[in-house]
Amino acid sequence: MPSLKDLRNRIASVKATQKITKAMQMVAAAKLRRAQEAAEAARPYAERMEAVLANLASAFEGRDDAPRLLAGTGKDDVHLLLVATAERGLCGGFNSSIAKLARERAKSLLAQGKTVKIVCVGKKGFDSLKRDLGSHVVKTIELRHVKRVGFENAEEIGTLVREMFDAGEFDVCTLFYARFQSVISQIPTAQQLIPATFGEAAKVAQTDAVYEYEPDEGEILADLLPRNISVQIFRGLLENAASEQGARMSAMDNATRNAGDMINKLTLNYNRQRQAQITKELIEIISGAEAL
Amino acid sequence: MAGAFQFELVSPERLLLSEEVTMVVVPGSEGEFGVMAGHAPMMSTLRPGLLRVSREAGADQVYFVRGGFAEAGPKGLTVLAEHATSLNDLRAEDIAGQIKNAEEDLSDASDDEARARAAATLSHLREVQAALKAA
């Protein structure tokens, strides 16, 4: 049976924890708003880019002179998984759900006899994947020092991916990130970057107007495809940032509520024990007086 | 004076400008071109340079753009630039830094094609620097 003093200490420590989780929740809420704004601000660019590329790419469909970034290398032996996660923990199932999706994909690819290479963006993904897939991780990129993800960060990663592709180190590249849907729901997503794929929405957005191209279509496409990789990575990183804050917010909300429940239980216990002790002392006094 | 049309300047980070304008001069990779209302649909990549926006009222706005493309369509003109900064916010050091990078690219270039591209980038950046000094 814990003494009164023990109980008092425990209540104090749970209260301190509750204060921390509460503060983290509020910080995450503030950061979430900014991250969400950034993700929304980046949407027009990525959408236009996708629409234009889909338009251009349809002209090249099935042609032999299509750029390699669009048509691929013609093989799919070596897969590069680009796994984007957070730098910090304490955000519920956010990191583990992305890692889980990547792990499943890696396992199924390995079972098919393909080679898998992994590039981790963010420390937490690497921490979780290194246990069983550590030998496949070729590089880890940390964004710990980055306060707000800028386009430069995405470009850095994009350049790395392009260099690896040009060097023939992989055939197919897939990006893993969590798409932000709402504070309580973030969807782990796999998006194929190379060879480039376009969503159905982009194809509908095509216009009938006949465009004049300057320089010609092929050159524009060759210029835009590498840029598109960076843009898609950037979008993934921003969605990830918003998802992370959303996940942390709800995780910390839960933690705060749990701490509250715990404090209530402990306080009840404490009061009951205090009452018992008072009663015991009274009995002692009364029985002492009667004995006289 | 021709009518106004919708112009959007978008960078990966945000929508910089979205409004009715009368003319935009775009630094295309095959040369500068002006776009006014009713321009034929066209698409062009950008070279590093200055983008000038004229409106019905008020002074012209000038932006430094780098990388990306311009799309003139029935709905107006959209410029998607990887880097876009208002000339007022552009600092001389930024340009100097980019020129230095371009110079390094030029000396690192391994084949003729890369060298030509680096040289072109460098000369465009020098132009911008000169324009910035004049402003």
XYZ file of C-alpha atoms in Angstrom:
427
model
C 0.000 0.000 0.000
C 1.558 3.299 -1.005
C 1.799 5.867 1.733
C 0.072 9.236 1.600
C 3.332 10.877 0.680
C 3.891 8.477 -2.232
C 0.433 9.226 -3.551
C 1.011 12.960 -3.257
C 4.240 12.620 -5.237
C 2.568 10.568 -7.935
C -0.254 13.046 -8.334
C 2.273 15.856 -8.648
C 4.258 13.983 -11.289
C 1.204 13.080 -13.371
C 0.112 16.702 -13.192
C 3.510 17.787 -14.505
C 3.223 15.293 -17.366
C -0.242 16.553 -18.158
C 1.071 20.098 -18.388
C 3.731 18.991 -20.850
C 1.341 17.063 -23.082
C -1.109 19.946 -22.978
C 1.622 22.382 -24.029
C 2.737 20.042 -26.814
C -0.815 19.785 -28.048
C -1.149 23.541 -28.239
C 2.190 23.951 -29.976
C 1.184 21.276 -32.489
C -2.133 23.032 -33.086
C -0.343 26.294 -33.862
C 2.193 24.570 -36.090
C -0.537 22.597 -37.806
C -2.226 25.745 -38.985
C 0.969 27.017 -40.545
C 1.838 23.653 -42.069
C -1.639 23.343 -43.503
C -1.417 26.802 -45.035
C 1.940 25.939 -46.583
C 0.554 22.706 -48.008
C -2.412 24.528 -49.470
C -0.256 27.310 -50.900
C 1.865 24.747 -52.710
C -1.094 22.992 -54.272
C -1.692 25.281 -57.305
C 1.880 24.872 -58.520
C 1.917 21.103 -58.237
C -1.506 20.802 -59.842
C -0.653 23.020 -62.809
C 2.622 21.221 -63.264
C 0.861 17.883 -63.286
C -1.793 19.049 -65.745
C 0.754 20.455 -68.175
C 2.968 17.391 -67.938
C 0.066 15.019 -68.418
C -0.855 17.018 -71.503
C 2.659 16.833 -72.904
C 3.204 13.248 -71.898
C 0.106 11.978 -73.689
C 1.677 13.168 -76.948
C 4.672 10.959 -76.260
C 2.782 7.862 -75.244
C 4.166 4.781 -76.923
C 6.875 6.664 -78.774
C 10.437 5.430 -78.704
C 12.000 8.831 -78.180
C 10.133 9.524 -74.934
C 12.470 10.705 -72.160
C 13.645 7.997 -69.784
C 12.131 9.743 -66.765
C 8.745 9.246 -68.406
C 9.141 5.881 -70.077
C 11.408 4.296 -67.484
C 14.395 2.110 -68.206
C 12.277 -0.720 -69.563
C 13.065 -2.880 -66.555
C 11.758 -2.993 -63.030
C 14.482 -4.916 -61.254
C 15.757 -2.333 -58.825
C 13.277 -0.358 -56.760
C 14.119 2.775 -54.825
C 11.813 3.513 -51.918
C 11.927 7.096 -50.741
C 10.474 7.021 -47.248
C 9.576 10.429 -45.806
C 8.817 10.528 -42.095
C 9.121 12.983 -39.221
C 12.238 13.883 -37.278
C 10.517 13.550 -33.927
C 8.399 10.999 -32.218
C 5.438 11.460 -29.869
C 3.014 11.792 -32.706
C 0.925 8.674 -32.407
C 1.054 6.166 -35.204
C 2.300 8.663 -37.777
C 5.843 7.408 -38.292
C 5.063 3.757 -37.819
C 2.202 3.728 -40.317
C 4.421 5.165 -43.070
C 7.210 2.761 -42.161
C 4.731 -0.109 -42.154
C 3.514 0.677 -45.656
C 7.099 0.955 -46.918
C 8.080 -2.254 -45.158
C 5.199 -4.193 -46.679
C 6.107 -2.932 -50.137
C 9.776 -3.784 -49.596
C 8.923 -7.268 -48.360
C 6.661 -8.028 -51.306
C 9.260 -6.724 -53.766
C 11.971 -8.817 -52.144
C 9.701 -11.859 -52.302
C 9.411 -11.274 -56.055
C 13.180 -11.353 -56.293
C 13.648 -7.636 -56.965
C 16.376 -5.508 -55.474
C 15.243 -2.886 -52.996
C 17.088 0.277 -52.079
C 15.774 2.650 -49.452
C 16.440 6.336 -48.942
C 15.068 7.651 -45.666
C 14.062 11.259 -45.265
C 13.671 11.886 -41.570
C 15.277 10.073 -38.700
C 12.267 8.219 -37.364
C 11.677 6.234 -40.520
C 15.265 5.051 -40.482
C 15.045 4.102 -36.796
C 12.069 1.930 -37.523
C 13.292 0.379 -40.782
C 16.889 -0.288 -39.774
C 15.956 -3.278 -37.632
C 14.967 -5.615 -40.442
C 15.791 -3.672 -43.621
C 18.925 -1.879 -42.426
C 21.100 -3.413 -45.145
C 18.866 -1.944 -47.856
C 19.077 1.634 -46.624
C 21.500 3.427 -48.913
C 21.130 6.910 -47.494
C 19.455 8.878 -44.734
C 18.609 12.512 -45.151
C 17.958 14.433 -41.971
C 15.897 17.573 -41.963
C 16.283 18.135 -38.242
C 17.920 21.526 -38.650
C 15.175 22.692 -41.008
C 12.470 24.688 -39.270
C 10.220 25.075 -42.273
C 10.539 22.837 -45.274
C 11.517 24.976 -48.241
C 11.693 24.137 -51.885
C 15.495 23.958 -51.609
C 15.187 20.902 -49.364
C 12.973 19.129 -51.849
C 15.286 20.111 -54.664
C 18.250 18.622 -52.823
C 16.459 15.298 -52.497
C 15.206 15.516 -56.066
C 18.746 16.099 -57.344
C 19.991 13.113 -55.406
C 17.259 10.903 -56.860
C 17.975 12.123 -60.383
C 21.689 11.536 -60.032
C 21.070 8.004 -58.828
C 18.689 7.408 -61.726
C 21.141 8.774 -64.278
C 23.809 6.526 -62.826
C 21.472 3.593 -63.400
C 21.182 2.706 -59.735
C 17.466 1.960 -59.875
C 14.581 1.526 -62.320
C 11.519 2.545 -60.340
C 11.249 5.169 -57.617
C 8.352 5.369 -55.175
C 7.754 8.049 -52.568
C 6.107 7.182 -49.258
C 4.438 9.881 -47.195
C 1.262 10.539 -45.248
C -1.402 12.500 -47.055
C -3.103 14.977 -44.784
C -6.833 14.528 -44.717
C -7.840 15.893 -41.349
C -6.483 16.205 -37.834
C -7.616 12.706 -36.978
C -6.907 11.046 -40.282
C -3.638 10.907 -42.200
C -3.375 8.409 -44.995
C -0.026 6.731 -45.663
C 0.446 6.970 -49.420
C 2.809 5.499 -51.963
C 3.395 7.602 -55.058
C 5.452 6.491 -58.011
C 7.878 9.206 -59.130
C 9.888 7.435 -61.817
C 8.639 6.521 -64.363
C 6.291 9.468 -64.016
C 2.623 8.749 -63.515
C -0.241 11.198 -63.587
C -3.470 11.190 -61.670
C -6.780 10.889 -63.460
C -7.733 14.380 -62.350
C -4.860 15.876 -64.314
C -6.014 14.256 -67.536
C -9.498 15.703 -67.285
C -8.052 19.184 -66.936
C -6.726 19.139 -70.499
C -7.921 21.854 -72.813
C -8.650 21.496 -76.497
C -6.644 24.545 -77.493
C -3.699 23.851 -79.763
C -0.580 25.103 -78.084
C 2.480 26.500 -79.687
C 5.585 25.244 -78.010
C 8.767 27.161 -77.595
C 11.186 25.306 -77.651
C 9.499 22.175 -79.029
C 7.481 19.713 -76.962
C 10.306 17.271 -76.478
C 12.624 19.870 -75.022
C 9.988 21.290 -72.714
C 9.172 17.822 -71.491
C 12.845 17.039 -70.934
C 13.157 20.281 -68.979
C 10.039 19.805 -66.886
C 10.244 16.137 -65.949
C 13.255 16.523 -63.639
C 11.647 19.580 -62.068
C 8.447 17.660 -61.546
C 10.254 15.171 -59.327
C 11.352 17.936 -56.990
C 7.870 19.428 -57.038
C 6.238 16.129 -56.151
C 8.754 15.530 -53.369
C 8.100 19.032 -52.087
C 4.384 18.380 -52.039
C 4.970 15.104 -50.207
C 7.130 16.821 -47.597
C 4.566 19.546 -46.975
C 1.708 17.064 -46.681
C 3.909 15.113 -44.310
C 4.612 18.169 -42.173
C 0.909 18.910 -41.838
C 0.106 15.263 -41.115
C 2.801 15.069 -38.468
C 1.410 18.034 -36.567
C -2.114 16.726 -36.911
C -1.104 13.314 -35.612
C 0.817 14.863 -32.744
C -2.085 17.074 -31.847
C -4.527 14.209 -31.507
C -1.961 11.997 -29.768
C -1.250 14.706 -27.223
C -4.946 15.402 -26.780
C -5.422 11.751 -25.862
C -2.441 11.834 -23.535
C -3.781 14.907 -21.757
C -7.145 13.252 -21.278
C -5.569 10.049 -19.977
C -3.463 12.023 -17.518
C -6.642 13.738 -16.301
C -8.325 10.369 -15.700
C -5.281 9.140 -13.853
C -5.176 12.214 -11.632
C -8.840 11.702 -10.748
C -8.259 8.089 -9.762
C -5.189 8.900 -7.720
C -6.929 11.785 -5.951
C -9.843 9.555 -5.005
C -7.426 6.990 -3.644
C -5.522 9.674 -1.766
C -8.648 11.123 -0.133
C -9.885 7.706 0.885
C -6.601 6.892 2.542
C -6.414 10.210 4.298
C -9.922 9.655 5.662
C -8.974 6.152 6.798
C -5.979 7.494 8.650
C -8.027 10.188 10.406
C -10.581 7.585 11.448
C -7.821 5.340 12.726
C -6.317 8.130 14.802
C -9.717 9.027 16.238
C -10.342 5.412 17.242
C -6.974 5.319 18.916
C -7.723 8.471 20.906
C -11.206 7.316 21.886
C -10.133 3.845 22.927
C -7.232 5.411 24.836
C -9.652 7.685 26.734
C -11.984 4.763 27.494
C -9.171 2.705 28.945
C -8.498 5.359 31.580
C -5.061 49.740 -75.254
C -6.015 46.111 -75.232
C -8.210 44.731 -72.500
C -7.064 43.133 -69.307
C -6.516 39.421 -68.777
C -5.949 37.112 -65.862
C -2.337 36.593 -64.863
C -1.006 34.195 -62.236
C 2.521 33.951 -60.957
C 3.034 30.765 -58.966
C 6.088 29.503 -57.132
C 6.227 26.090 -55.433
C 5.811 27.775 -52.085
C 2.875 30.043 -52.831
C 0.743 31.958 -55.261
C 2.574 35.265 -55.633
C 0.224 37.140 -57.875
C -3.210 36.559 -59.280
C -4.888 39.547 -60.844
C -6.039 41.350 -63.967
C -3.177 42.836 -65.943
C -2.751 44.455 -69.339
C 0.650 43.129 -70.361
C 3.323 40.799 -69.114
C 6.830 40.535 -70.530
C 8.154 37.028 -69.952
C 11.811 36.012 -70.242
C 11.363 32.888 -72.370
C 14.261 30.567 -73.056
C 14.117 31.501 -76.771
C 13.885 35.210 -76.057
C 11.656 37.638 -74.270
C 8.064 37.853 -75.318
C 5.166 40.070 -74.354
C 1.747 38.656 -73.650
C -1.401 40.723 -73.974
C -5.072 39.829 -73.874
C -6.102 37.287 -76.496
C -2.638 35.814 -76.968
C -2.507 32.583 -78.967
C -2.136 29.514 -76.748
C 1.534 28.832 -76.232
C 3.944 27.331 -73.808
C 7.542 28.260 -73.185
C 10.222 27.460 -70.676
C 11.854 30.295 -68.751
C 15.394 31.511 -68.544
C 16.611 33.377 -65.477
C 15.496 36.944 -65.940
C 13.078 39.694 -65.131
C 9.359 39.411 -65.583
C 7.574 42.719 -66.023
C 3.892 43.057 -65.186
C 1.933 46.100 -66.428
C -1.447 46.936 -65.038
C -4.076 49.418 -66.042
C -3.237 51.665 -63.123
C -0.116 52.008 -61.061
C 3.522 51.347 -61.755
C 4.875 48.188 -63.365
C 5.859 45.374 -61.088
C 9.065 43.500 -61.769
C 9.890 39.998 -60.558
C 13.040 37.962 -60.818
C 12.164 34.468 -62.007
C 14.288 31.391 -62.467
C 13.418 27.971 -63.821
C 9.961 26.880 -64.815
C 7.595 27.695 -67.656
C 4.907 30.048 -68.863
C 1.598 28.932 -70.253
C -0.645 31.282 -72.199
C -4.088 29.827 -72.717
C -7.658 30.878 -73.249
C -7.991 31.545 -69.527
C -5.010 33.868 -69.344
C -1.341 33.555 -68.582
C 0.171 31.372 -65.899
C 3.844 31.513 -65.025
C 5.159 28.668 -62.919
C 8.579 29.674 -61.677
C 10.737 27.603 -59.396
C 12.125 30.750 -57.855
C 10.257 34.019 -58.010
C 11.118 37.130 -56.043
C 9.863 40.656 -56.314
C 12.662 42.885 -57.526
C 12.209 45.080 -54.447
C 12.981 42.120 -52.193
C 15.870 40.872 -54.267
C 19.216 41.620 -52.705
C 22.415 42.135 -54.628
C 24.152 39.435 -52.555
C 21.622 36.799 -53.653
C 22.353 37.461 -57.285
C 26.085 37.600 -56.630
C 25.847 34.214 -54.933
C 23.949 32.729 -57.854
C 26.482 34.178 -60.291
C 29.251 32.568 -58.312
C 27.455 29.209 -58.484
C 26.960 29.622 -62.219
C 30.659 30.420 -62.667
C 31.539 27.251 -60.806
C 29.120 25.279 -62.973
C 30.815 26.702 -66.025
C 34.288 25.669 -64.929
C 32.993 22.234 -63.847
C 31.122 21.588 -67.083
C 32.403 18.424 -68.721
C 30.906 18.558 -72.202
C 30.084 21.284 -74.694
C 26.370 21.155 -74.099
C 26.683 21.631 -70.351
C 29.193 24.417 -70.905
C 26.883 26.248 -73.292
C 24.019 25.952 -70.831
C 26.100 27.201 -67.908
C 27.402 30.111 -69.978
C 23.860 31.083 -70.959
C 22.694 30.982 -67.356
C 25.654 33.074 -66.329
C 25.032 35.754 -68.931
C 21.345 35.947 -67.988
C 22.235 36.379 -64.352
C 24.736 39.127 -65.226
C 21.968 40.937 -67.088
C 19.772 40.760 -64.033
C 22.578 42.065 -61.867
C 23.063 45.024 -64.200
C 19.337 45.734 -64.154
C 19.301 45.553 -60.401
C 22.128 48.071 -60.157
C 20.368 50.427 -62.539
C 17.130 50.256 -60.551
